[in-house]
PDB file of C-alpha atoms in Angstrom:
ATOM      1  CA  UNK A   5      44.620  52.172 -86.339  1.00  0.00           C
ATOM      2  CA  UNK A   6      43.677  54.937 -84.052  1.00  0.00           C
ATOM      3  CA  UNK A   7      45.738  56.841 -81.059  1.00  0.00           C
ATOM      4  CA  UNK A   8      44.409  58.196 -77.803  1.00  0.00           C
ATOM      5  CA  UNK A   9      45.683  60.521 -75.873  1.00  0.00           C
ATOM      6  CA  UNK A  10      45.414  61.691 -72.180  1.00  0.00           C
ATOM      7  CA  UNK A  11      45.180  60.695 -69.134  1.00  0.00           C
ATOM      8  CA  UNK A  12      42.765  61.055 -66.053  1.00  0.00           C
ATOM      9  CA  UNK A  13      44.117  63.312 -63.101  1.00  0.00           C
ATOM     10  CA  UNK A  14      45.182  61.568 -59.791  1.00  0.00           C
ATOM     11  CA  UNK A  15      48.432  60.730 -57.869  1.00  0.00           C
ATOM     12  CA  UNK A  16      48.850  57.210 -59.072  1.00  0.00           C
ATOM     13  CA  UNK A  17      49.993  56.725 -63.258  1.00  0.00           C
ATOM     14  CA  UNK A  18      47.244  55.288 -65.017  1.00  0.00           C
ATOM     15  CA  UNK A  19      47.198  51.878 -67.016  1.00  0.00           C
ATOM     16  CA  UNK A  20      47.985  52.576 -70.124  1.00  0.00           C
ATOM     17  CA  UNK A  21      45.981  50.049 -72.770  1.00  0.00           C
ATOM     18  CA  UNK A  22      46.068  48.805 -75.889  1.00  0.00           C
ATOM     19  CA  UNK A  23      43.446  47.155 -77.831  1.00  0.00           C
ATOM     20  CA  UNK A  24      44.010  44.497 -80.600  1.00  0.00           C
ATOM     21  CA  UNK A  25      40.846  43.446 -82.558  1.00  0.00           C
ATOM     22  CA  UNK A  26      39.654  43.150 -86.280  1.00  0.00           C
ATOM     23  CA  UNK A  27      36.186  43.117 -85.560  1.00  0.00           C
ATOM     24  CA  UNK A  28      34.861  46.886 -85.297  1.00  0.00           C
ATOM     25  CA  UNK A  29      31.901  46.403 -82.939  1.00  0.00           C
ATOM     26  CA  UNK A  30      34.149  44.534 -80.442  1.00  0.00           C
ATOM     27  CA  UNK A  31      36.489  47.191 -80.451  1.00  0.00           C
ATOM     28  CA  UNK A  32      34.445  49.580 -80.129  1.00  0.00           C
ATOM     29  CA  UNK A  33      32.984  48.596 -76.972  1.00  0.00           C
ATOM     30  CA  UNK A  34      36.131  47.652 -75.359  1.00  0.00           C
ATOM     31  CA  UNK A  35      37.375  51.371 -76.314  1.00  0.00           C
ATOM     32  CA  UNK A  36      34.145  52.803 -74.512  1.00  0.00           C
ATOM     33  CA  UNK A  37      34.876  50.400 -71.622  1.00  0.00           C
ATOM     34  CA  UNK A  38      38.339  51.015 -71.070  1.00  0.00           C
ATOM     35  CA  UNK A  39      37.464  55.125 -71.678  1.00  0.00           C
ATOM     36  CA  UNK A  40      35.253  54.725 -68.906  1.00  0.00           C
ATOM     37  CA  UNK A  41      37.479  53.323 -66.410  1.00  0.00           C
ATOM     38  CA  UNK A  42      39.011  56.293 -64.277  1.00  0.00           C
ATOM     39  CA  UNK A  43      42.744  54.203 -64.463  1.00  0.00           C
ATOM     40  CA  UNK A  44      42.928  53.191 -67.646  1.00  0.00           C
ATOM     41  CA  UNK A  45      44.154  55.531 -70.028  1.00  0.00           C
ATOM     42  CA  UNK A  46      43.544  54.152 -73.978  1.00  0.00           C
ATOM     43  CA  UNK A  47      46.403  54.538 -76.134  1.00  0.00           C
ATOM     44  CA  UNK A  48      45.510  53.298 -79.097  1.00  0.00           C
ATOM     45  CA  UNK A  49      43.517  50.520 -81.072  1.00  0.00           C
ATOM     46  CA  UNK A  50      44.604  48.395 -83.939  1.00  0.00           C
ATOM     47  CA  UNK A  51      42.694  46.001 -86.112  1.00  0.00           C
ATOM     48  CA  UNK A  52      45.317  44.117 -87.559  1.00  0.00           C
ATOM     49  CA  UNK A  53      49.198  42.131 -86.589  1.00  0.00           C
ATOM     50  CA  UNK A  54      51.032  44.974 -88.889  1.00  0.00           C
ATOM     51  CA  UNK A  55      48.978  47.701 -87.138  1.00  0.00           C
ATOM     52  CA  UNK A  56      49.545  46.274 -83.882  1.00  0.00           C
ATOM     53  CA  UNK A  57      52.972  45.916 -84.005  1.00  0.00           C
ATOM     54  CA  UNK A  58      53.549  49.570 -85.174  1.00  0.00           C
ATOM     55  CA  UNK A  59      51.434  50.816 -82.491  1.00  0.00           C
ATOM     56  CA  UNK A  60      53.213  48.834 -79.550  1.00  0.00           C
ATOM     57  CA  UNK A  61      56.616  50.723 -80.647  1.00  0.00           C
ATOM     58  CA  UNK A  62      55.000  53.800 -80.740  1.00  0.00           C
ATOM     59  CA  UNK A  63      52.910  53.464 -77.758  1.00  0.00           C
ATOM     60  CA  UNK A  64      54.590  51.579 -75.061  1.00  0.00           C
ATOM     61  CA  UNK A  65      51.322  50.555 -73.174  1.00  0.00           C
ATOM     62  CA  UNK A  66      51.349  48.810 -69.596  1.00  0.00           C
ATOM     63  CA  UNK A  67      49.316  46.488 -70.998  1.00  0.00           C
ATOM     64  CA  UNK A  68      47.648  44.510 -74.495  1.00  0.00           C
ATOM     65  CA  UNK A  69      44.439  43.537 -74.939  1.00  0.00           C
ATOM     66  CA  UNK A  70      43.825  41.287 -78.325  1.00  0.00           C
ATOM     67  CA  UNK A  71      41.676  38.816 -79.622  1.00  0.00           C
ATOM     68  CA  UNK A  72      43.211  35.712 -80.066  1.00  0.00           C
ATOM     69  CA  UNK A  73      41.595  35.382 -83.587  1.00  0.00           C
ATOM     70  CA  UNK A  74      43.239  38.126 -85.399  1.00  0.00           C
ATOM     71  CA  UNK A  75      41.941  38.242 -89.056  1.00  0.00           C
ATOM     72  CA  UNK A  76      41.861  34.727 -89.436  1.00  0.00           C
ATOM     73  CA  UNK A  77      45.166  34.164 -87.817  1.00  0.00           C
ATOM     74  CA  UNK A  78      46.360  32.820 -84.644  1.00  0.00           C
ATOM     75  CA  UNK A  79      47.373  36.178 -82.723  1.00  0.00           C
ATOM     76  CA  UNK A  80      49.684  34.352 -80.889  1.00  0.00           C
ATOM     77  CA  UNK A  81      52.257  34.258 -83.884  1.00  0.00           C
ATOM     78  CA  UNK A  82      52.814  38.525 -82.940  1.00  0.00           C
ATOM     79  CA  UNK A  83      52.766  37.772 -79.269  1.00  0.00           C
ATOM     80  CA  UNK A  84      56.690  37.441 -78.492  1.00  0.00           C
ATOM     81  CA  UNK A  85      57.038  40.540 -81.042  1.00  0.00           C
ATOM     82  CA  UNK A  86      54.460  42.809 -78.995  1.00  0.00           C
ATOM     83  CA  UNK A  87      56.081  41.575 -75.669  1.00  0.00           C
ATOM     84  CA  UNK A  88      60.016  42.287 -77.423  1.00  0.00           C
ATOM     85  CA  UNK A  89      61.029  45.229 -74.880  1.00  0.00           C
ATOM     86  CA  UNK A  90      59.683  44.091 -71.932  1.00  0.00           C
ATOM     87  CA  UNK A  91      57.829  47.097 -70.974  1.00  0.00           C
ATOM     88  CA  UNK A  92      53.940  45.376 -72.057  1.00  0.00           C
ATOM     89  CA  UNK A  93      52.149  42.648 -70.223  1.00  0.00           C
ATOM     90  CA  UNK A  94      49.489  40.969 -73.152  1.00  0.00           C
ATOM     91  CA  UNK A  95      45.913  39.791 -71.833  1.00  0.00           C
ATOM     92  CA  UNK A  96      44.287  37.663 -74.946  1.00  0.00           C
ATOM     93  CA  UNK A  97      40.549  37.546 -75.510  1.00  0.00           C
ATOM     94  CA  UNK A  98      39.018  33.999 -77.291  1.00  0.00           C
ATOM     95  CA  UNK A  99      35.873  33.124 -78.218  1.00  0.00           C
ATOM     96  CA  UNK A 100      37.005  29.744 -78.214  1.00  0.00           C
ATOM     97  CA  UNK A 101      37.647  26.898 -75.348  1.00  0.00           C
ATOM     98  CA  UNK A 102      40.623  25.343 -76.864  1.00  0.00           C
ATOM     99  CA  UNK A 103      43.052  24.510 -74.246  1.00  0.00           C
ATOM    100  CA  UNK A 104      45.452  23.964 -76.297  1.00  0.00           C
ATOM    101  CA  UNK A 105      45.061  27.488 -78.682  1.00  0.00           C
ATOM    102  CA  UNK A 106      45.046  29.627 -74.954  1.00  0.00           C
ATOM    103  CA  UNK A 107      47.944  27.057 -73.779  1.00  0.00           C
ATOM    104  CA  UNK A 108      50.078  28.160 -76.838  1.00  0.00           C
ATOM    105  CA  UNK A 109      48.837  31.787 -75.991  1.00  0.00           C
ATOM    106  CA  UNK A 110      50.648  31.438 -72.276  1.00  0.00           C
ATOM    107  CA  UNK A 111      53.637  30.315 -73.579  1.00  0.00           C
ATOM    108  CA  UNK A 112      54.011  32.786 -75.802  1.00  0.00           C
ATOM    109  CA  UNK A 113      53.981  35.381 -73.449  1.00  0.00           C
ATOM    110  CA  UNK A 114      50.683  35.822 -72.778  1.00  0.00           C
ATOM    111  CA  UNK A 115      49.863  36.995 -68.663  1.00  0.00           C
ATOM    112  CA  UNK A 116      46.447  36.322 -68.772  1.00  0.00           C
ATOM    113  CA  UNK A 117      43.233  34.809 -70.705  1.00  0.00           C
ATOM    114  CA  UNK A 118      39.694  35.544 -70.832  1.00  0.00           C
ATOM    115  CA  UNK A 119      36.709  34.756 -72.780  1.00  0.00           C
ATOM    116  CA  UNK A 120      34.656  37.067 -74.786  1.00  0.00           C
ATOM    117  CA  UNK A 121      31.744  36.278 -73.087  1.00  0.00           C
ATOM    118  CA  UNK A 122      33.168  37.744 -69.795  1.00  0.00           C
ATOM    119  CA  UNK A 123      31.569  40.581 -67.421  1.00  0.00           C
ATOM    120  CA  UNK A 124      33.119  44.117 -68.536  1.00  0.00           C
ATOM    121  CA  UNK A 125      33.987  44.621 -64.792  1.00  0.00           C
ATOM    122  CA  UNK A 126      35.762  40.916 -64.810  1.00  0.00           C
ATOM    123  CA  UNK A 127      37.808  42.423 -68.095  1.00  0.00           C
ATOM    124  CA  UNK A 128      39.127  45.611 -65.981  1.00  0.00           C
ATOM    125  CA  UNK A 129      39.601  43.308 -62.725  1.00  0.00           C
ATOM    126  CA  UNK A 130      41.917  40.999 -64.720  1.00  0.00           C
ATOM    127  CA  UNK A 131      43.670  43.984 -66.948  1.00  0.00           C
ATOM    128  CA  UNK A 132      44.426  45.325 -63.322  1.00  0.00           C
ATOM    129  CA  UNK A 133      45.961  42.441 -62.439  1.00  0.00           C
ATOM    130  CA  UNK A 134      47.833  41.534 -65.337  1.00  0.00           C
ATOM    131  CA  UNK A 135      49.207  45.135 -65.129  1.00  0.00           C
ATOM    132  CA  UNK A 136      50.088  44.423 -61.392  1.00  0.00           C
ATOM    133  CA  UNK A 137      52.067  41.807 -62.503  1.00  0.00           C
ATOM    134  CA  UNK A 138      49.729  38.627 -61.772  1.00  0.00           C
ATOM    135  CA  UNK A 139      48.551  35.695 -63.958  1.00  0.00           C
ATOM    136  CA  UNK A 140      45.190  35.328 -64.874  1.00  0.00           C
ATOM    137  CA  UNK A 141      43.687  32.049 -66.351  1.00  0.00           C
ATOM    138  CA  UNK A 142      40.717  30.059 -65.697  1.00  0.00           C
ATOM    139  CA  UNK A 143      41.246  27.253 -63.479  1.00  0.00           C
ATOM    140  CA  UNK A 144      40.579  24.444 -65.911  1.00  0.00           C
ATOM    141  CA  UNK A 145      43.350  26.360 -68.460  1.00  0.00           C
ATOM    142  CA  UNK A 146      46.072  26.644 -65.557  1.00  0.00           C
ATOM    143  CA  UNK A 147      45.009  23.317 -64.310  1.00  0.00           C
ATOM    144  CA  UNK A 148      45.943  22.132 -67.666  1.00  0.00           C
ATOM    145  CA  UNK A 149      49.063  24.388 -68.172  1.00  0.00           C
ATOM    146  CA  UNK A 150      50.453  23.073 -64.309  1.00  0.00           C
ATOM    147  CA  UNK A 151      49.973  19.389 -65.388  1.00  0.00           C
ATOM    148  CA  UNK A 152      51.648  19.714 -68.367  1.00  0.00           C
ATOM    149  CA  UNK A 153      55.082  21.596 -66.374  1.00  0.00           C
ATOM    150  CA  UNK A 154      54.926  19.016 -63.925  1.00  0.00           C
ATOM    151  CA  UNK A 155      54.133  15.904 -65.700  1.00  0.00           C
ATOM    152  CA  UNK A 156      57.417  13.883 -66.524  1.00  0.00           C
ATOM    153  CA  UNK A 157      59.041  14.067 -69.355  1.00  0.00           C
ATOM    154  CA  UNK A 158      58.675  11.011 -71.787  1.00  0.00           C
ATOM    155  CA  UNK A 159      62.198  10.054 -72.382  1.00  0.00           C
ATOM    156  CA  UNK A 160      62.827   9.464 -76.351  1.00  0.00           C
ATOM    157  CA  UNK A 161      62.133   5.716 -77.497  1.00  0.00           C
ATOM    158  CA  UNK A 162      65.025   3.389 -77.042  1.00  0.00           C
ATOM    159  CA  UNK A 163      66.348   1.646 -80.115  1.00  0.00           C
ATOM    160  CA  UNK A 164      65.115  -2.141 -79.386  1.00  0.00           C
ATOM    161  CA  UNK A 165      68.631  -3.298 -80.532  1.00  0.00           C
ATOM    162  CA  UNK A 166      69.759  -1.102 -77.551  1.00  0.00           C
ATOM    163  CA  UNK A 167      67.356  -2.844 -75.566  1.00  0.00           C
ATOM    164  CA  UNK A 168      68.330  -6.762 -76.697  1.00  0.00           C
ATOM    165  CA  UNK A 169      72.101  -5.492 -75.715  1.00  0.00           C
ATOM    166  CA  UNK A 170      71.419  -4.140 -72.599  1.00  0.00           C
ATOM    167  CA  UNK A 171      70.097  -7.312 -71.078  1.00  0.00           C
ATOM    168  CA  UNK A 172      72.773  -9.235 -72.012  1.00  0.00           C
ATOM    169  CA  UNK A 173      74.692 -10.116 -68.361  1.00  0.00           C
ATOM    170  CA  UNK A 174      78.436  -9.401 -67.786  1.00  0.00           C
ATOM    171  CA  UNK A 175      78.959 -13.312 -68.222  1.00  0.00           C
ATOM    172  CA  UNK A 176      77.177 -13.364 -71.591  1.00  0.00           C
ATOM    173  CA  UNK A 177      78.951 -10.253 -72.849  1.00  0.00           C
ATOM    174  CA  UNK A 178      82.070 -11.804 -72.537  1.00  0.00           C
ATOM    175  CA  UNK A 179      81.358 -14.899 -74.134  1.00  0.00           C
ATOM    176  CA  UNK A 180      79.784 -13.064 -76.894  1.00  0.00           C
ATOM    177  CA  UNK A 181      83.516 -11.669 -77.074  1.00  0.00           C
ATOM    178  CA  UNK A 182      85.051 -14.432 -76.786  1.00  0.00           C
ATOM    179  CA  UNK A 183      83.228 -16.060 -79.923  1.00  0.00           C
ATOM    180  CA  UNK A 184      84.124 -12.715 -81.872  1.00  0.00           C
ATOM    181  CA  UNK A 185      87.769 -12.991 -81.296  1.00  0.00           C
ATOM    182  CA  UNK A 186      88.069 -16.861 -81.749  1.00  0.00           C
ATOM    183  CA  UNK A 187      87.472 -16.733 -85.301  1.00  0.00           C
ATOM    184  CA  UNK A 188      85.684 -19.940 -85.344  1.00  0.00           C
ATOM    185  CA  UNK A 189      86.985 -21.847 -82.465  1.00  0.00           C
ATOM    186  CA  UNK A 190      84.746 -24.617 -80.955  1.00  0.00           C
ATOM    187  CA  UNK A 191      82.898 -24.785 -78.109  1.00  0.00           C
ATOM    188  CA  UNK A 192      85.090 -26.966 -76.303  1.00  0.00           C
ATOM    189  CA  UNK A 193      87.666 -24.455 -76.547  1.00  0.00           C
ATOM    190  CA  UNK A 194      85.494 -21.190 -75.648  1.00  0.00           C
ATOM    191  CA  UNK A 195      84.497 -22.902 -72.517  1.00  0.00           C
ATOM    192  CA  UNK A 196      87.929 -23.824 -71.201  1.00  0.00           C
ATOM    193  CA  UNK A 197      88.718 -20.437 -72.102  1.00  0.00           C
ATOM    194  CA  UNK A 198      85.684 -19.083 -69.722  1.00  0.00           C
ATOM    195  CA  UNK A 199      86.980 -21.639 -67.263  1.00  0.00           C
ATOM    196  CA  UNK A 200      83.439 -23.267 -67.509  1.00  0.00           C
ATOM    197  CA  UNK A 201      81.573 -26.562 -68.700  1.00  0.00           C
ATOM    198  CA  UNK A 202      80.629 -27.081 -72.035  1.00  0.00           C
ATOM    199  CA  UNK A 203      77.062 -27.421 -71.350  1.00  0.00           C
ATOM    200  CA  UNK A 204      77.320 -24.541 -69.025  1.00  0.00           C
ATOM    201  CA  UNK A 205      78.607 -22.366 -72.288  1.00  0.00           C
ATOM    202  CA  UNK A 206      75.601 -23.949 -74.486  1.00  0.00           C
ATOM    203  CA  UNK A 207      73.315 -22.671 -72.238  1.00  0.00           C
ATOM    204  CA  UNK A 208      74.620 -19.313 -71.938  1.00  0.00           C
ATOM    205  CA  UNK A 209      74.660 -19.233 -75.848  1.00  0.00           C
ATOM    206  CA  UNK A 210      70.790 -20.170 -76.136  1.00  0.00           C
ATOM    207  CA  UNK A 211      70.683 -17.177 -73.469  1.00  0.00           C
ATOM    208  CA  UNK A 212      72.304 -14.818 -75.661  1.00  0.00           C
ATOM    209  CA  UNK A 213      70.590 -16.500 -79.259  1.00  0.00           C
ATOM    210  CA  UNK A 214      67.265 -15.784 -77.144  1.00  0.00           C
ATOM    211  CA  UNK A 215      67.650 -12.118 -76.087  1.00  0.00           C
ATOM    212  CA  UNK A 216      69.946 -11.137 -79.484  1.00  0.00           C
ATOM    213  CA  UNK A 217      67.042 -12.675 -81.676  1.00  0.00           C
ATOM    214  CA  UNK A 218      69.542 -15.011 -83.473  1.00  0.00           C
ATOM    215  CA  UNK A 219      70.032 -18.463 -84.884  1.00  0.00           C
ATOM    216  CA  UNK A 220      73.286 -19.607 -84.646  1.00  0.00           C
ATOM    217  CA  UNK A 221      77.116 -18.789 -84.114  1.00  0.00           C
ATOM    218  CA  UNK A 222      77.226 -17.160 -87.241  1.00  0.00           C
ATOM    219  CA  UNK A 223      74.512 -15.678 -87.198  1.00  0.00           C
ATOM    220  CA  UNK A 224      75.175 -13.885 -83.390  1.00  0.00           C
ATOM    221  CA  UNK A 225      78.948 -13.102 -85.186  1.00  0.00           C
ATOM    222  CA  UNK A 226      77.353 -11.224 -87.445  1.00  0.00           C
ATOM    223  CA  UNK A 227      74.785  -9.693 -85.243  1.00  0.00           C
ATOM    224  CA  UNK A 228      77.576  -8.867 -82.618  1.00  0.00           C
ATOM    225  CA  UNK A 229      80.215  -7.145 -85.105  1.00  0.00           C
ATOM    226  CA  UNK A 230      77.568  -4.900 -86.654  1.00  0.00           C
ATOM    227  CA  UNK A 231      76.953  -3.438 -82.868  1.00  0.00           C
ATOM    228  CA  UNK A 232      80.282  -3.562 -81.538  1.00  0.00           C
ATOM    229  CA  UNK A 233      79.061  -6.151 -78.737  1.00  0.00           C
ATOM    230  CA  UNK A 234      82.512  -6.972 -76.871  1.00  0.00           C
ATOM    231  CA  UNK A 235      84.426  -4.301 -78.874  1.00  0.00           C
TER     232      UNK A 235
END
């Protein structure tokens, strides 16, 4: 872990930046290109989470450049930590094109992402916006980020015994009653009771034996009293 100090001369503050990387060489040259930028003052660098976390509180930079391989970890995991008072935007660097690792990266608080492989003038473009307040992603990453906000939400899978209940009608809900409370009378007597014919109540049963999954009369008492069908 190592601190800068200083800051170039000039009316507005400068940017100050903090770099997050385990490899040396990378580091390196994103010290010297950060140093070289007249409105970017380095604060510090750190090569690992612990370090980085430590440095943050001791720093306060504007804003936080890491890789989002840190030491064989997913820096992502330090992100809301970094990011805790409020006062640091984070800008993640990946050598990789998962979607789905610079998604995660985004949602944990991440303002921007960029690829190793980028120009060092596209770096300080985007750590200049990021410190302005902007978002920075690729399109294909904030294509994918958008989609995923506005697609619908999948509603949980019904219970299929919810489903065989819910398209019972009104008519066959109250016949299914009916058959719980008569403890066994006949059909003759259900249907006077439902002010209907008896073959008009036999067909409503094969109805209900049809959507229910059952058998019989017993078999749709059973079925019935277990879910509280005409409770």
């Amino acid at each position: 872990m190592s601190l800068h100090h200083g800051a170039p001369t000039g009316a507005a503050p400068a940017i100050r930046v903090m770099l997050v990387d385990d490899h040396r060489t990378m580091l390196w040259g994103l010290e010297k290109l950060i140093e070289g930028a007249p409105e970017m003052c380095l604060v510090g660098s750190a090569g690992d989470a612990d370090a980085a976390l430590a440095m943050a509180a001791a720093t306060r930079p504007h804003v936080i450049v890491l890789d989002l391989d840190l030491g064989g970890s997913c820096s992502t995991d330090i992100l809301p930590r970094l990011l805790a008072d409020g006062g640091a935007r984070a800008l993640v660097l990946s050598g990789t094109r998962s979607q789905e690792l610079l998604g995660k990266a985004v949602r944990a608080g991440a303002r921007g992402a960029l690829g190793k492989e980028a120009p060092a003038e596209l770096l300080l473009q985007v750590i200049r916006k990021v410190h302005q307040g902007e978002l920075w992603l690729e399109q294909t990453l904030l294509g994918s980020l958008l989609g995923e906000l506005l697609a619908p939400k999948t509603p949980p899978p019904r219970n299929p015994e919810e489903a065989r209940i819910a398209s019972l009608t009104a008519k066959e809900r109250k016949i299914v009653g009916m058959i719980i409370d008569g403890n066994g009378a006949l059909n003759k007597d259900l249907a006077q009771r439902a002010f209907i014919a008896e073959h008009t109540l036999r067909n409503h049963l094969s109805s209900i034996y049809h959507k229910l999954g059952v058998s019989n009369r017993l078999e749709l008492y059973v079925y019935a009293t277990r879910h509280k069908i005409g409770a």
